[in-house]
Short mmCIF file of C-alpha atoms and ligand atoms in Angstrom, two decimals:
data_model
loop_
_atom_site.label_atom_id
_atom_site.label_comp_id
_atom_site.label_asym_id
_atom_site.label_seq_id
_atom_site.Cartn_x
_atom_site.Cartn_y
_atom_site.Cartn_z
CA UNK A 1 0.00 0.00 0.00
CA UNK A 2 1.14 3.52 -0.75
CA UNK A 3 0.99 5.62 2.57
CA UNK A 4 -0.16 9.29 1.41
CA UNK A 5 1.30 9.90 5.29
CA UNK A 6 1.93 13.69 5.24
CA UNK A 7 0.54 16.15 3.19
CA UNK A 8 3.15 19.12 3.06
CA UNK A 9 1.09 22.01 2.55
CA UNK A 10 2.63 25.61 1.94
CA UNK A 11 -0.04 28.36 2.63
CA UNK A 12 0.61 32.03 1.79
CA UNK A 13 -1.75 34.18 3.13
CA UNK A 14 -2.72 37.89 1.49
CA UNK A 15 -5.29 39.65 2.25
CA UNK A 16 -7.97 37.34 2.52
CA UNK A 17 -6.67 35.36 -0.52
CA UNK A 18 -5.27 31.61 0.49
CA UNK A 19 -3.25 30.05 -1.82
CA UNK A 20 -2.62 26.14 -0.80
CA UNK A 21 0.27 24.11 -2.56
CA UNK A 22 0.37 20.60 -1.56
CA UNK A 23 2.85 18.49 -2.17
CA UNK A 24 1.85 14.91 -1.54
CA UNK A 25 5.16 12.72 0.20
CA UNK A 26 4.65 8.63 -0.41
CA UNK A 27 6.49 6.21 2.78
CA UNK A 28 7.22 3.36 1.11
CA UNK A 29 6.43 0.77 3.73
CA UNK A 30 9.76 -1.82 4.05
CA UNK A 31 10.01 -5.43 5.73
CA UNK A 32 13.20 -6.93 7.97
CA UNK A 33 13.48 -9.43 10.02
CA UNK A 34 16.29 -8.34 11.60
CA UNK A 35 16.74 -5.60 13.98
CA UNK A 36 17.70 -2.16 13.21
CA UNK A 37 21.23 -1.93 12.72
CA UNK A 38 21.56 -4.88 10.76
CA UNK A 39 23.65 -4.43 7.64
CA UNK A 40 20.33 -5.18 5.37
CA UNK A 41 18.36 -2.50 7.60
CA UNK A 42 20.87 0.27 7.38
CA UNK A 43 20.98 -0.70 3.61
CA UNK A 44 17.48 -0.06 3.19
CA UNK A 45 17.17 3.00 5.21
CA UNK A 46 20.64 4.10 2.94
CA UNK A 47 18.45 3.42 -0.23
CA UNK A 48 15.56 5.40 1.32
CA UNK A 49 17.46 8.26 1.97
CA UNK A 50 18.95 8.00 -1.62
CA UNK A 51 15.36 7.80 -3.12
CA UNK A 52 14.31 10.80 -1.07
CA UNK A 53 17.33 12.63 -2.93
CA UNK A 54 16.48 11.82 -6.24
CA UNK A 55 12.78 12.11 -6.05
CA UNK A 56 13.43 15.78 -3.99
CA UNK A 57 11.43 14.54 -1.08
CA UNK A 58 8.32 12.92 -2.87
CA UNK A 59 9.43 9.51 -1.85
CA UNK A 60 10.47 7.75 1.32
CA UNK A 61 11.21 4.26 2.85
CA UNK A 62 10.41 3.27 5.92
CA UNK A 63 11.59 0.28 7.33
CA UNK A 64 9.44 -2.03 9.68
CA UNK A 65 12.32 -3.94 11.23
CA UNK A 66 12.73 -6.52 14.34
CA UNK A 67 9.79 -8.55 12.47
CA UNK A 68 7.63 -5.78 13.15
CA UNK A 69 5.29 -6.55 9.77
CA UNK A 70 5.31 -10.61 10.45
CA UNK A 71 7.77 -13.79 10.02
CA UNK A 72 9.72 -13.67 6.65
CA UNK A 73 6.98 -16.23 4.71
CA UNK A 74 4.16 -13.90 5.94
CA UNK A 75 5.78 -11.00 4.70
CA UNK A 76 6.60 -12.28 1.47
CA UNK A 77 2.71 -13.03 0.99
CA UNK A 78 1.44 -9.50 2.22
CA UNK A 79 4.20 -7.87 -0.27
CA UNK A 80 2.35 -9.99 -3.68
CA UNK A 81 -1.06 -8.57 -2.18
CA UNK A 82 0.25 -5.00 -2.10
CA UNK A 83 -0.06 -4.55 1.99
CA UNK A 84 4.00 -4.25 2.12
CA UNK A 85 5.75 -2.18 -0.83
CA UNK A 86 8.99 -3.36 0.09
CA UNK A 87 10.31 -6.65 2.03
CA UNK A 88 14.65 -7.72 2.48
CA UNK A 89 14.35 -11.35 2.81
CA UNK A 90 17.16 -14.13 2.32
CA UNK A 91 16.05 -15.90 -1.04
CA UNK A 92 15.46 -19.33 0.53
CA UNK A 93 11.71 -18.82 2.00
CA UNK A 94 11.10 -17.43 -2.25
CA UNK A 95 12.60 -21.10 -3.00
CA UNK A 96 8.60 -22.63 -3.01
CA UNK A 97 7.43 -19.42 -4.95
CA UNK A 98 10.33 -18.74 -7.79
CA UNK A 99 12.29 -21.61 -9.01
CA UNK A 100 14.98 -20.29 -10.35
CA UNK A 101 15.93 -18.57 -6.58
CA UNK A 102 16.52 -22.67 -5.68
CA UNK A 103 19.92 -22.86 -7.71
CA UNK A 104 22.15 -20.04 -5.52
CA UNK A 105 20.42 -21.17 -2.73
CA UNK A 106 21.70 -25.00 -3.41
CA UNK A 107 24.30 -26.29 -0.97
CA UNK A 108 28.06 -25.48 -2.18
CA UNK A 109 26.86 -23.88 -5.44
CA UNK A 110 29.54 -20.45 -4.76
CA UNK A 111 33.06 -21.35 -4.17
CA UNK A 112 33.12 -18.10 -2.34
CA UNK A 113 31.35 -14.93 -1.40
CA UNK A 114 33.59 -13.11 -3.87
CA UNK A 115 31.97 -15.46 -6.77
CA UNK A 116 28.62 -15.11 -5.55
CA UNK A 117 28.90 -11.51 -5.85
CA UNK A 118 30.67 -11.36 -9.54
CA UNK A 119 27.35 -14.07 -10.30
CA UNK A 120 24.59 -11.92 -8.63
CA UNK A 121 26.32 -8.65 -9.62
CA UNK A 122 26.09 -9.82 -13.66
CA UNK A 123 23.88 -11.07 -16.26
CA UNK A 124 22.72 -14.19 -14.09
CA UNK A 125 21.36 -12.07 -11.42
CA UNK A 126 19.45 -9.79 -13.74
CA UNK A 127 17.83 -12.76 -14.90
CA UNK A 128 17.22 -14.02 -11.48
CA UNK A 129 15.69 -10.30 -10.53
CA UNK A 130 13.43 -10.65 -13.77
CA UNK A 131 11.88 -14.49 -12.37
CA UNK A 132 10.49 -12.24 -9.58
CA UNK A 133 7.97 -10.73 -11.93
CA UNK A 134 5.93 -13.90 -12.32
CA UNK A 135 4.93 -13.80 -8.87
CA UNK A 136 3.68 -10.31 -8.26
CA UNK A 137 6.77 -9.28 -7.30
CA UNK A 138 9.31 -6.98 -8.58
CA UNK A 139 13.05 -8.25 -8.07
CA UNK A 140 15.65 -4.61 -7.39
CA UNK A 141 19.00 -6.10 -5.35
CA UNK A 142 20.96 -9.10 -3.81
CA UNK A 143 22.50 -8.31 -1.00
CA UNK A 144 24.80 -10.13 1.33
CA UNK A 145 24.53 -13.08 3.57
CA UNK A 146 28.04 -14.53 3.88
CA UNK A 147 28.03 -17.90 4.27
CA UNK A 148 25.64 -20.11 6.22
CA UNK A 149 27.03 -22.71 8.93
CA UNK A 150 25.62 -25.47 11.50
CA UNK A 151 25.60 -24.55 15.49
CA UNK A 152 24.08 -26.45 18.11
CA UNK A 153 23.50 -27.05 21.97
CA UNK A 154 25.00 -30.33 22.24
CA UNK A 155 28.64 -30.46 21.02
CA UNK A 156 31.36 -29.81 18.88
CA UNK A 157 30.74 -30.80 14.84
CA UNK A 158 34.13 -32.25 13.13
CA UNK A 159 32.74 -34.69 10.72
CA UNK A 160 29.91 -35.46 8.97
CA UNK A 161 29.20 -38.14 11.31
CA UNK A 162 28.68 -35.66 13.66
CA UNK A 163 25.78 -34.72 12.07
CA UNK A 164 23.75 -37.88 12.14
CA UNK A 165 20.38 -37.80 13.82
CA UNK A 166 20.33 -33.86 14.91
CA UNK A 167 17.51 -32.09 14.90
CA UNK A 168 18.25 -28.72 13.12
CA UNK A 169 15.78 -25.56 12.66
CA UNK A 170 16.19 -24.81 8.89
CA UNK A 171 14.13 -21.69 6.76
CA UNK A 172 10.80 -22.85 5.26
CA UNK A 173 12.43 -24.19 2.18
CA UNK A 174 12.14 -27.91 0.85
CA UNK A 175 16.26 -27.00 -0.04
CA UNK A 176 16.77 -26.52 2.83
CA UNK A 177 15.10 -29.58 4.51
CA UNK A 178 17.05 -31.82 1.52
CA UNK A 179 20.18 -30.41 2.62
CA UNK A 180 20.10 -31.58 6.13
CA UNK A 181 18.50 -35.23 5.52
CA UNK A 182 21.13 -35.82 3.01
CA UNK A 183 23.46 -35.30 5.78
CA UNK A 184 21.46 -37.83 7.74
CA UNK A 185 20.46 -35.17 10.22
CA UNK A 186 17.03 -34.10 10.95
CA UNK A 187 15.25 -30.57 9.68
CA UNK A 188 12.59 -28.79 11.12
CA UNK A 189 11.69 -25.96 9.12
CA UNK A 190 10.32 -23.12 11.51
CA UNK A 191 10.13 -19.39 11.50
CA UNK A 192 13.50 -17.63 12.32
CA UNK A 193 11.64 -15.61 15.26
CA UNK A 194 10.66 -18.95 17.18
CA UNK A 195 14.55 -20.28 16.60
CA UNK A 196 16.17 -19.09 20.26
CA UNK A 197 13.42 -20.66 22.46
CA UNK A 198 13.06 -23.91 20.54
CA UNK A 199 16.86 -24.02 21.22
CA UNK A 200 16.74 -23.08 24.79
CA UNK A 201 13.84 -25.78 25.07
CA UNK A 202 15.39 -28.13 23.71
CA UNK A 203 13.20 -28.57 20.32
CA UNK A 204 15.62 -28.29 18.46
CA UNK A 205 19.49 -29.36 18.79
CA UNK A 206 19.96 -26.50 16.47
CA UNK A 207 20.04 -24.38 13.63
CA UNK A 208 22.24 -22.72 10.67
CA UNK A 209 23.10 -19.49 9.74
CA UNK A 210 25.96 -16.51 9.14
CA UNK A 211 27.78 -14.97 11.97
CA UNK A 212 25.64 -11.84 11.94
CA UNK A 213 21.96 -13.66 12.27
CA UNK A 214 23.93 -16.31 15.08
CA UNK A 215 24.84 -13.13 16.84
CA UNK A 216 21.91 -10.16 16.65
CA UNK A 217 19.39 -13.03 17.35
CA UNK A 218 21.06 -13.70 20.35
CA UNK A 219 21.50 -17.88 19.75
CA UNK A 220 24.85 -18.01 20.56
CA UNK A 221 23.66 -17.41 23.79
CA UNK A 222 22.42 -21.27 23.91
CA UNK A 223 24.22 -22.60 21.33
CA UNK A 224 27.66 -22.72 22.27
CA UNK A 225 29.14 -24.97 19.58
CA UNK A 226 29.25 -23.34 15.82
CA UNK A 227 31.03 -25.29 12.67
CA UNK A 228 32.66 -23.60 10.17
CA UNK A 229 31.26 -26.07 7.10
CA UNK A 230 29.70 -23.03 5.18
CA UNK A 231 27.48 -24.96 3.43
CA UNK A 232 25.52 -22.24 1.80
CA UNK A 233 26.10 -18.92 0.51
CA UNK A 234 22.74 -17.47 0.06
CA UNK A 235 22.22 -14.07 -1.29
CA UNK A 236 19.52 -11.94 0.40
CA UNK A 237 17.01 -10.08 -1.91
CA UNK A 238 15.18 -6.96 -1.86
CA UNK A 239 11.75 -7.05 -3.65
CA UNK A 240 8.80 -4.42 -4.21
CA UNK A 241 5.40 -5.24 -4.55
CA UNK A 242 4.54 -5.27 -8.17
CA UNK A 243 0.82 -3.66 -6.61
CA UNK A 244 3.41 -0.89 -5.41
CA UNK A 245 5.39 -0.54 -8.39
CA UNK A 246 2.50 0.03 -10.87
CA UNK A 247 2.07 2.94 -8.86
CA UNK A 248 5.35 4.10 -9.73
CA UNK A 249 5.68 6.51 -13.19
CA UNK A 250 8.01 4.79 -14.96
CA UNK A 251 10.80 7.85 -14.24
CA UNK A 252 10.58 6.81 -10.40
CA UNK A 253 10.59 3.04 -11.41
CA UNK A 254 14.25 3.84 -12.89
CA UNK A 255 14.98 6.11 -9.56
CA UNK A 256 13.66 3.27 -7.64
CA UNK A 257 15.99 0.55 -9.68
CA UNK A 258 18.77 2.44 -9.55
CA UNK A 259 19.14 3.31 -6.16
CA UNK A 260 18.51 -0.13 -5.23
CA UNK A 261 21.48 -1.23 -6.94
CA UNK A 262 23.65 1.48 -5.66
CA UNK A 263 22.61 0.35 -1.91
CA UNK A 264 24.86 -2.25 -2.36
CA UNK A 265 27.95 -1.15 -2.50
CA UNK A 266 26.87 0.49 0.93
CA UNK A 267 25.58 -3.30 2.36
CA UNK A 268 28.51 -4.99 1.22
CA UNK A 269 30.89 -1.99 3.11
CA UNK A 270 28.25 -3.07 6.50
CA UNK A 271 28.43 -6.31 5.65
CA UNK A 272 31.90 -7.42 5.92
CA UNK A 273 32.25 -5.39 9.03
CA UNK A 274 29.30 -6.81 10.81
CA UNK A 275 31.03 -10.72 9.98
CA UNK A 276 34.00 -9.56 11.74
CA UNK A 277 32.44 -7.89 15.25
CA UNK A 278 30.03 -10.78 15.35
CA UNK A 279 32.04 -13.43 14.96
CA UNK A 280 34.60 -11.92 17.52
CA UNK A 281 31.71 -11.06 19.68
CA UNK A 282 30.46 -14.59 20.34
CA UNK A 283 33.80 -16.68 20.35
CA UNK A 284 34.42 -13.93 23.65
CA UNK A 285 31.27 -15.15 24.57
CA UNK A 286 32.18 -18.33 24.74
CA UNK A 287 31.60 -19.98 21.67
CA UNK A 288 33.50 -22.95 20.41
CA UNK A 289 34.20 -22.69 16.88
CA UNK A 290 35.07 -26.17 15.43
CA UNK A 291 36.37 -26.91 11.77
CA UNK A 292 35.49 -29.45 9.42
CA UNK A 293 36.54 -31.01 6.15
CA UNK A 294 33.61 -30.38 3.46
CA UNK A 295 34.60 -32.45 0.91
CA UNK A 296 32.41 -35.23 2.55
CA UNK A 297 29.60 -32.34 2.65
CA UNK A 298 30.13 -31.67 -0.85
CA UNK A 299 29.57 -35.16 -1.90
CA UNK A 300 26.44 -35.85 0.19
CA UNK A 301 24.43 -33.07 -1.87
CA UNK A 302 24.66 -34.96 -5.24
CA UNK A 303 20.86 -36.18 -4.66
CA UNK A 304 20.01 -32.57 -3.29
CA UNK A 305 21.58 -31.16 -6.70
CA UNK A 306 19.97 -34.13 -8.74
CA UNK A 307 16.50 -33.39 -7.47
CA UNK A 308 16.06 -29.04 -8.17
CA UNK A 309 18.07 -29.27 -11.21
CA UNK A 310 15.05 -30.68 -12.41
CA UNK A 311 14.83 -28.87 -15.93
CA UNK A 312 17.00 -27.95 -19.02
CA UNK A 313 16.91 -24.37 -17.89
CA UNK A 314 17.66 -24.79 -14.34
CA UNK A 315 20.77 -27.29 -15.05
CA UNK A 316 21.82 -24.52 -17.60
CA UNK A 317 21.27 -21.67 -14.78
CA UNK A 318 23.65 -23.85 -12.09
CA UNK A 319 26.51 -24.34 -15.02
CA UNK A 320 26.48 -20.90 -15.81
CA UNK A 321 26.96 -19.65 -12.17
CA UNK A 322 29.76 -22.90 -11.43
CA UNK A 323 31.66 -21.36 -14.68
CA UNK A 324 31.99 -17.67 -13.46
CA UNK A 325 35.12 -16.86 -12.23
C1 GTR B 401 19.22 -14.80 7.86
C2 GTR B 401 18.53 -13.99 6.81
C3 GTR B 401 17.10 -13.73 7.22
C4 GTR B 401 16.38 -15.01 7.60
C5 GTR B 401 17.20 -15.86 8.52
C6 GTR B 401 16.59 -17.23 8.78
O1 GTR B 401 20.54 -15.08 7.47
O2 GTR B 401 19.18 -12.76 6.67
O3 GTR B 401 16.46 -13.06 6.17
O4 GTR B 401 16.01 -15.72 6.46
O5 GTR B 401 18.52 -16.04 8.04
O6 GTR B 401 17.35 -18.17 8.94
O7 GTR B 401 15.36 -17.35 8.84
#
């Protein structure tokens, strides 16, 4: 929905003669999960302040974070209806919706972030943008996740043995859940705000994610035992409602595009700092970081890969990102 949310109105008074100018401003309502300060927060609010540059003033973004507008899959729903005009979500809860967000999202897929950001930055992530459109959604930026890792309650993870018959908390993704059963461990796919107390109950062993997420949603806190196997790099991506953007003249559509993609170069800066503090943050906390070889990993997802390169297209899509540099 586009807020009309303040009507700027400049009266000159003469005589008994009014003269009203208004100038209508549109808040561009924006969903995150995580809280504010999060690189993908500050991004957005960077791109808001950017659109409210290059529009002088007649458009804004505000961002809803801390879950404030719902879980991620919620979200994702009330941005097709037109209720959100804006949601940052990682891509693997759009993995049910838009097929061709399964392939970067597939276990070991980037050899590193540096390649997933040469892939998404390039033809292959235009393309992946474009999918969106099917599904009432309108695809602007990937930003950064780093790279995705187990952690648990119980103990330290060396080798895929390790793995066998945990119970881990993965995104509502049917990736995500083939990932961890070909690892012979156990998924439960669950909504990243109910993660910390199903791990302090004891629901779950544990869960996965980047250094960032492990730290701002506070899981380190029960989950003292985190293993480097960085078994996905996922990108995150920032949508608009297509409702929202056939609002748009098509001028502020290129504004809009635009200063999307220039956000991030300003996420990526965030980004890589963010890895750093958090990871330092919870090894003085008391986390035990454990190593592990991943070739074993590697191997287990030939099934996974087998099963969502399912057509011509998205076999073609997965060589195409495996041969850039
Ligand atoms: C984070 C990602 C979030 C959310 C979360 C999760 O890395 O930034 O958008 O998807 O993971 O695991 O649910």
């Amino acid at each position: 929905m586009l807020h009309i949310s303040k009507l700027t109105a400049a009266t000159f008074a003469f005589g008994a003669l009014l003269v009203g100018i208004a100038n209508a401003e549109t808040v561009l309502r924006s969903a995150d999960t995580h809280p504010d300060g999060y690189p993908t927060v500050e991004a957005v609010k960077y791109l808001g302040e950017l659109l409210k540059q290059r529009t002088n003033g007649r458009y804004s973004i505000e961002v809803y974070h801390s879950a404030q507008l719902g879980e991620e899959k919620d979200t994702i729903e009330q941005t097709q209806t037109g209720v959100i005009d804006l949601n940052r979500v990682s891509m693997g809860p759009f993995n049910g919706i838009v097929p061709e967000t399964q392939v970067p999202s597939l276990p070991y897929m980037f050899r590193s972030v540096d390649q997933m950001r040469h892939v998404m930055d390039g033809p292959i992530g235009d393309q992946i943008l474009k999918a969106f459109e099917a599904h009432d959604l309108v695809g602007l930026a990937f930003y950064d996740s780093g790279a995705r890792s187990f952690y648990n309650t119980k103990k330290d993870i060396t080798s895929i043995a390790d793995l066998k018959g945990m119970k881990f908390r993965v995104i509502q993704s049917d990736v995500f859940v083939d990932m961890v059963k070909a690892l012979g461990a156990n998924a439960t796919p669950m909504a990243y705000g109910e993660v910390y107390s199903a791990l302090e109950t004891g629901v779950i062993d544990g869960a996965e994610n980047n250094w960032p997420s492990f730290e701002s949603a506070k899981h380190y806190e029960v989950a003292k035992h985190y293993t480097t196997d960085e078994h996905q790099i996922v990108p995150e991506v920032l949508v608009m409602s297509k409702a929202s953007w056939d609002k748009l003249a098509p001028e502020d559509q290129a504004i809009v595009r635009q200063a999307a993609k220039d956000s991030v170069v300003k996420m990526r800066e965030l980004w890589d700092a963010q890895e750093k503090k958090s990871r330092d943050l919870v090894e003085k906390a008391g986390v035990k970081v454990s190593e592990i070889d991943k070739q074993p990993l590697i191997d287990a997802m030939k099934p996974v890969y087998d099963k969502y390169l399912s057509t011509p297209e998205l076999k073609d899509l997965a060589a195409r990102i495996q041969a850039t540099k």
